Coordinates of C-alpha atoms in Angstrom, one line a residue:
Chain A
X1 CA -7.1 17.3 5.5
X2 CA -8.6 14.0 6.9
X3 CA -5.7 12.0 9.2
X4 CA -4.6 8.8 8.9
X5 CA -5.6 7.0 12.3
X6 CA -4.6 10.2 13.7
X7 CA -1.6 11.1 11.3
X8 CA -1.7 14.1 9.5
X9 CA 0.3 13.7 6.1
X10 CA 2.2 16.6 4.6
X11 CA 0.6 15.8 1.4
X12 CA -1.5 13.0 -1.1
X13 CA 1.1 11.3 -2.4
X14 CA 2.2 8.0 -1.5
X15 CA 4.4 6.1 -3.5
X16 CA 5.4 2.2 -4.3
X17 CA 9.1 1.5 -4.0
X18 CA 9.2 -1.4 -6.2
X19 CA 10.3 -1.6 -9.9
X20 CA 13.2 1.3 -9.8
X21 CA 15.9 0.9 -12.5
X22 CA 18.2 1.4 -9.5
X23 CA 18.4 1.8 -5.8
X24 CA 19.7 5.5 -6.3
X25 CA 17.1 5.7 -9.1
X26 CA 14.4 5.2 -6.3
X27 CA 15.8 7.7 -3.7
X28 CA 16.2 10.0 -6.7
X29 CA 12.2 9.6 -7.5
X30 CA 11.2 9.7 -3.4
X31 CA 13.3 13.6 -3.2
X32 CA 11.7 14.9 -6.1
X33 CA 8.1 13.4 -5.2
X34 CA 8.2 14.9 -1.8
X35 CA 5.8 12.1 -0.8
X36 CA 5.1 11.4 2.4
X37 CA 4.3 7.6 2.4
X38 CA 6.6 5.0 0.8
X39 CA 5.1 1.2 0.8
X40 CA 7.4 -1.5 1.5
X41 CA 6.9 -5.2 1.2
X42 CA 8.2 -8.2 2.8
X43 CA 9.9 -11.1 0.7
X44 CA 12.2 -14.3 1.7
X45 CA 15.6 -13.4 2.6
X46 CA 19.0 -15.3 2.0
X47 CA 21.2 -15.4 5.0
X48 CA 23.6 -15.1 1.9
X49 CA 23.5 -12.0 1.2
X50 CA 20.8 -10.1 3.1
X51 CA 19.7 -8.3 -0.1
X52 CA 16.7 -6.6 2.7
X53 CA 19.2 -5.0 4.8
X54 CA 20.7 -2.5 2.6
X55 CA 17.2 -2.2 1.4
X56 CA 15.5 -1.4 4.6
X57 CA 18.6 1.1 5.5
X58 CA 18.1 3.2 2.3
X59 CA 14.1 3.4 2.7
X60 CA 14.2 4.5 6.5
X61 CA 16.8 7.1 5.1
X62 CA 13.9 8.9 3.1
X63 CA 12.4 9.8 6.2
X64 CA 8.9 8.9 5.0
X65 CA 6.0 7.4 6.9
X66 CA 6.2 3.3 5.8
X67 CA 3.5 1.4 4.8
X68 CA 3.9 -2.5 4.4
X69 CA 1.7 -3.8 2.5
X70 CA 0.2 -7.5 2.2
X71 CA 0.8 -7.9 -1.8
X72 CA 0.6 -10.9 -2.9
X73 CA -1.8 -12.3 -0.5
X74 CA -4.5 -14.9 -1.6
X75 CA -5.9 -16.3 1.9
X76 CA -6.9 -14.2 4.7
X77 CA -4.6 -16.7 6.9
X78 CA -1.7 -15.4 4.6
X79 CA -2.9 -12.1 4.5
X80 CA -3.3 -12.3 8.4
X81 CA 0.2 -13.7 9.1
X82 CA 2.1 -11.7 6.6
X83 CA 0.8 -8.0 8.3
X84 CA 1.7 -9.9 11.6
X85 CA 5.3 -10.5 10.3
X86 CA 5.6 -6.7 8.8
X87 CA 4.3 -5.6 11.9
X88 CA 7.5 -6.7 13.6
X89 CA 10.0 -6.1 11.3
X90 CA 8.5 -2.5 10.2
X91 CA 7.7 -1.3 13.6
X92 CA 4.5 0.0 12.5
X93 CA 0.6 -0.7 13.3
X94 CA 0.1 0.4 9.8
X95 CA -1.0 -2.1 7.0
X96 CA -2.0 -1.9 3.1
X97 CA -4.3 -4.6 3.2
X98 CA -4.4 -6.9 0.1
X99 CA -6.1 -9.9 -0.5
X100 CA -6.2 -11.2 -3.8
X101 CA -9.4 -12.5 -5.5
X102 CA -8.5 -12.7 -9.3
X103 CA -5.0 -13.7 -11.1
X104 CA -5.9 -11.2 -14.1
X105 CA -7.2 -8.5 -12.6
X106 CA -5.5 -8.5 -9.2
X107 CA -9.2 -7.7 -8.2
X108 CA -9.6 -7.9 -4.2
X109 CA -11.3 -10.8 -2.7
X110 CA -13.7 -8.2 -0.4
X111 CA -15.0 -11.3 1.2
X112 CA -11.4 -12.1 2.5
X113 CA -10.7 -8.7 2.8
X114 CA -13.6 -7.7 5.2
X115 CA -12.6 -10.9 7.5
X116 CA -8.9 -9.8 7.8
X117 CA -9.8 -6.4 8.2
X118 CA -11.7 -7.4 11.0
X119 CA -9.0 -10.0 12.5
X120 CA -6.3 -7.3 12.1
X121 CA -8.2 -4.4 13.4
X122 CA -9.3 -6.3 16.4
X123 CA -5.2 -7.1 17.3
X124 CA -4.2 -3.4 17.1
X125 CA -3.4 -2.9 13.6
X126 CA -4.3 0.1 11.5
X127 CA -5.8 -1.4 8.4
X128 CA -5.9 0.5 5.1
X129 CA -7.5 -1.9 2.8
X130 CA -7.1 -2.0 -0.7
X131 CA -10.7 -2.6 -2.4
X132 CA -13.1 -1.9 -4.7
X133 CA -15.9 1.4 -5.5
X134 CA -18.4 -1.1 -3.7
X135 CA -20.1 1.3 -1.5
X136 CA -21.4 -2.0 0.3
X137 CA -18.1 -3.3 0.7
X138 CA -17.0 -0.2 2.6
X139 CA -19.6 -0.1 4.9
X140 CA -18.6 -3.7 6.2
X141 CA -15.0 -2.3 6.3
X142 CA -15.8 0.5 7.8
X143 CA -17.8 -1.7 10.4
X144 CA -14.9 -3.8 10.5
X145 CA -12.9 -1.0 12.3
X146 CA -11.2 0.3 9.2
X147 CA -11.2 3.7 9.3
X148 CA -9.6 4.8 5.9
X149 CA -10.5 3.5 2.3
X150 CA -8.4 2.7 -0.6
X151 CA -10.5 1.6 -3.5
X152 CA -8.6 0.9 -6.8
X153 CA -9.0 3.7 -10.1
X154 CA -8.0 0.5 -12.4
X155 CA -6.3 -2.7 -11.5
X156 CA -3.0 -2.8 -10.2
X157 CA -0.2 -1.6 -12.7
X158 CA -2.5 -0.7 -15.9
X159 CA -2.1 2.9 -16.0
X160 CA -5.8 3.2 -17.1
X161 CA -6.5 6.0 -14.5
X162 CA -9.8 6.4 -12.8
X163 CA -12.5 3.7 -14.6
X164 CA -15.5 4.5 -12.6
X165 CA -15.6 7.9 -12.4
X166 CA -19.0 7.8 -11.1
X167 CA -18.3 4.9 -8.3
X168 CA -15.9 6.7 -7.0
X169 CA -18.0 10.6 -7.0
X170 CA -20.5 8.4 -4.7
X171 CA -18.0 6.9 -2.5
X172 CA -17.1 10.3 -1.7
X173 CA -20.0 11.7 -1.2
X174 CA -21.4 8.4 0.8
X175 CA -18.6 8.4 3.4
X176 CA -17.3 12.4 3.6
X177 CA -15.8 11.9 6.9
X178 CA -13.4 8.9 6.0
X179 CA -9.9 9.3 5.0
X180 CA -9.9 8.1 0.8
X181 CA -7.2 7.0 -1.1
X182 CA -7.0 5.9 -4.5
X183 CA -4.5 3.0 -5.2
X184 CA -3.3 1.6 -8.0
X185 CA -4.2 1.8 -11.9
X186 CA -2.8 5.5 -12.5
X187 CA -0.5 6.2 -15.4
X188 CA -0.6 9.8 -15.8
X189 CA -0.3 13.2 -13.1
X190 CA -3.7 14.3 -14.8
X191 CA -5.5 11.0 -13.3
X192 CA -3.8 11.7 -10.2
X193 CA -5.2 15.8 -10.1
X194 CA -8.7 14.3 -11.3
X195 CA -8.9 11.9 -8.2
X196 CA -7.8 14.9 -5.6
X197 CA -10.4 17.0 -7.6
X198 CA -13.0 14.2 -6.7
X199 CA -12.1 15.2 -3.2
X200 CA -9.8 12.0 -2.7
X201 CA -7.6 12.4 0.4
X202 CA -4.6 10.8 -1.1
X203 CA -3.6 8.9 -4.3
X204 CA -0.9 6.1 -3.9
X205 CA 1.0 4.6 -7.3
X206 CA 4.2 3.2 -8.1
X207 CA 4.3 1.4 -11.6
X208 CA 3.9 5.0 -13.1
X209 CA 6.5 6.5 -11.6
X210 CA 8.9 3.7 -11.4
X211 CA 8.1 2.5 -15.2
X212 CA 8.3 6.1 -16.9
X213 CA 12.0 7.2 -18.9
X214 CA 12.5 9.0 -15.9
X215 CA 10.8 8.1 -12.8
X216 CA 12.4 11.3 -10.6
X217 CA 10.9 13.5 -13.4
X218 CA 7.7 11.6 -13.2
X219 CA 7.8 11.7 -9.5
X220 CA 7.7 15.4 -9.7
X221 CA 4.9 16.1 -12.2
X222 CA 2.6 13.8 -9.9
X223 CA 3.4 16.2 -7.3
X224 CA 2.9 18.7 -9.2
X225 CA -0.8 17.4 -10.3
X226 CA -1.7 16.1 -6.5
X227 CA -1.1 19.6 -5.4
X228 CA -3.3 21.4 -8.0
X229 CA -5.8 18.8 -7.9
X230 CA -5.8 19.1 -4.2
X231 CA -6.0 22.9 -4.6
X232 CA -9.1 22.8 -7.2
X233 CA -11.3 20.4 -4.4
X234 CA -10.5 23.1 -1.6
X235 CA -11.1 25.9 -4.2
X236 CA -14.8 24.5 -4.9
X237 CA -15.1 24.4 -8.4
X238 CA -18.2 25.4 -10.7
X239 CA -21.2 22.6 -11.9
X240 CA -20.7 21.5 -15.2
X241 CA -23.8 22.7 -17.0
X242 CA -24.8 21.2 -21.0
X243 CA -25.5 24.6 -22.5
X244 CA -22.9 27.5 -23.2
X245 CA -23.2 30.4 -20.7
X246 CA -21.5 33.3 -22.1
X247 CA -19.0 34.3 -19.8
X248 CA -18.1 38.3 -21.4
X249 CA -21.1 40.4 -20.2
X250 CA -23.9 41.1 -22.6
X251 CA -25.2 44.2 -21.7
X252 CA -23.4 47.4 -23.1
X253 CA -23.0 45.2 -26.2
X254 CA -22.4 47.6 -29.0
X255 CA -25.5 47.5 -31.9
X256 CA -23.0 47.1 -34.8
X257 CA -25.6 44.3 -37.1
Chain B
X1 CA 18.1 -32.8 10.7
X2 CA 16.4 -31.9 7.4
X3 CA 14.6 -28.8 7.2
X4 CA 12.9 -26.6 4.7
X5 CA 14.4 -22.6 4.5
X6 CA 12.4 -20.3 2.5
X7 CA 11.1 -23.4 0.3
X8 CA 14.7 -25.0 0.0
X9 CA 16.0 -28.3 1.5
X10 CA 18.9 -27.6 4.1
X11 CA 20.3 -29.7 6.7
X12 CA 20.5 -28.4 10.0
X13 CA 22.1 -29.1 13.5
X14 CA 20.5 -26.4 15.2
X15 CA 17.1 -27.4 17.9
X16 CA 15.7 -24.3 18.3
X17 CA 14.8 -21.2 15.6
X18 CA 17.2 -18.8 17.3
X19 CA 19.9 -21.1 16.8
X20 CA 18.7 -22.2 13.2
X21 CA 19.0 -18.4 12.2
X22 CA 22.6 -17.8 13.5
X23 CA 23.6 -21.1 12.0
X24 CA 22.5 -19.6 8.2
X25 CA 24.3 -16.6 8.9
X26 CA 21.0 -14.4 9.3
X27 CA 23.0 -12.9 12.1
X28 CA 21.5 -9.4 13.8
X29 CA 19.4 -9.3 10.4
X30 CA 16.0 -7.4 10.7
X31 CA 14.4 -10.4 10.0
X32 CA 10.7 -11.5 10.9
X33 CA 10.2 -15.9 10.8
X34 CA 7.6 -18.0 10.4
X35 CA 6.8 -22.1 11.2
X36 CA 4.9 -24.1 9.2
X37 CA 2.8 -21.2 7.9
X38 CA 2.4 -19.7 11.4
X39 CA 4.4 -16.5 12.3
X40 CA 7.0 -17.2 15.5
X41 CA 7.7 -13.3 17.3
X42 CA 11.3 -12.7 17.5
X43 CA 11.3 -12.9 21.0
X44 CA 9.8 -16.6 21.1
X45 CA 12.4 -17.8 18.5
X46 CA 14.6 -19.0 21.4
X47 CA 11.9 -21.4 22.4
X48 CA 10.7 -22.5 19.4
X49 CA 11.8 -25.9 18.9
X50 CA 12.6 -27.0 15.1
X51 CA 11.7 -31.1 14.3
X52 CA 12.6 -32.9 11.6
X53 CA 10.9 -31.6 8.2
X54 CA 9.8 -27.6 9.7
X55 CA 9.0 -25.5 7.2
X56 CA 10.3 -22.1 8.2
X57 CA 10.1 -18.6 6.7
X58 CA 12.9 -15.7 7.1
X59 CA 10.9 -12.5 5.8
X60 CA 12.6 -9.2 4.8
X61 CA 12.0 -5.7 3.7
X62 CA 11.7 -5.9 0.3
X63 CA 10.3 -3.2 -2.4
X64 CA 6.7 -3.0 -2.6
X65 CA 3.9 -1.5 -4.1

């Protein structure tokens, strides 16, 4: 498996804590995922009640690897300041890069994107930035000093799945060194086996899990489907072909007509 | 003096961040800040002197996706 700026996960999954009917709901869904990577966020706190302590205290109890992410952002200057400020208070160098481009399809701004990246990158931070198929795009993060991609399968909390099946076949085959990850737009554990098929390092979700009748059981079946998905890659499957091949042997065919 | 908390208009006695934060109660709270859009390190809150109108930011974990 491809690291993560030199961390090897225990497996793909990495999984949004937002949106959880309950707190206990959550840690419920994170044991029975087995995921290795929770994202976190960072929002305004009351010095009332300090609803981010209790919060914070429960997450590091999962004893996951954290990833805060920059949701949310529009500007690269709010982008910029926001990973500085998670940075702190997460203890990490790690950041899921977001800068937003479009209100209805929470598209990323790659143009903001690259120049954060690059800001980011340059102070020490490890940047995994959430963008597009664009093969174009990657390169300038890649030369930005990213070294993993997360392009998006559909926008963020759709449940579509993977929409350009072929973008993303090319990305992985463009850039087979580089650490993928889809994120964001699955609904179902298939779409999540199809993108490990595709040779995807890691899939990261959270409204699929946290929005099904029962997110723990949810969790589960997606890490169920990561793991065989991950298996079929390493097992090399067969081409697709447009004709039947007859798989029972022809010869020693009885001449019964 | 009047100041703005997380978008909200307080009134405050306090000169410096450090001392702004223990006077809203933020306490030992894992807290990261922020000054008129510009993000203040924990360790440079003590010298961070607050004037009349600062906008600040106290930043939590939160859930996220």
């Amino acid at each position: 498996m491809r690291d993560f700026y030199g961390t090897t996960l225990a497996n793909g999954f990495m999984l949004g804590t937002a949106q959880y009917p309950s707190p206990a709901i959550l840690a419920e869904a994170f044991k029975r995922s087995g995921a290795s990577v929770a994202t976190v966020s960072l929002r305004r706190e009351s010095g009332q009640d300090r609803a981010g302590q209790d919060f914070w205290a429960m997450i590091k109890g999962l004893g996951v690897h954290i990833l805060p992410n920059t949701a949310g952002c529009h500007s690269v200057k709010e982008a910029v300041t926001t990973a500085h400020m998670a940075r702190e208070v997460f203890d990490t160098k790690w950041i899921k890069l977001e800068v937003i481009g479009e209100e209805d399809t929470l598209q990323p701004d790659v143009f903001g994107l690259t120049e954060a990246a690059r800001i980011l990158t340059e102070d020490g931070f490890q940047v995994f930035p959430y963008t597009t198929e664009d093969l174009v795009v990657a390169d300038k993060l890649l030369n930005a000093g990213c070294e993993v991609l997360m392009p998006w399968g559909a926008p963020i909390g759709s449940g579509l799945g993977l929409n350009n099946l072929f973008g993303l076949r090319a990305m992985r085959a463009h850039f087979p060194d580089v650490p993928l990850v889809i994120d964001a737009g699955l609904g179902l554990p298939s779409q999540a086996a199809q993108a490990m098929e595709l040779g995807y390092d890691a899939v990261l979700l959270n409204t699929a899990v946290a929005k099904a009748g029962d997110p723990a059981l949810m969790a589960e079946a997606f890490a169920t489907a990561i793991a065989a998905g991950k298996q079929a890659a390493e097992a090399d499957p067969m081409e697709p072909r447009d004709m039947a091949a007859p798989s029972t042997p022809v010869i020693g065919k009885a001449f019964l007509s | 003096m009047k100041l703005q908390l997380n978008g909200e208009a307080v009134e405050s006695a306090a000169t410096t961040l450090d001392a702004f934060l223990t006077e809203q109660g933020y306490g030992e709270a894992k807290v990261a800040t922020a000054v008129n859009g510009s993000f203040v390190p924990a360790m440079m809150r003590a010298g961070q002197a607050l004037s009349d109108g600062d906008a600040i930011e106290v930043l939590a974990p939160m859930q996220g996706g």
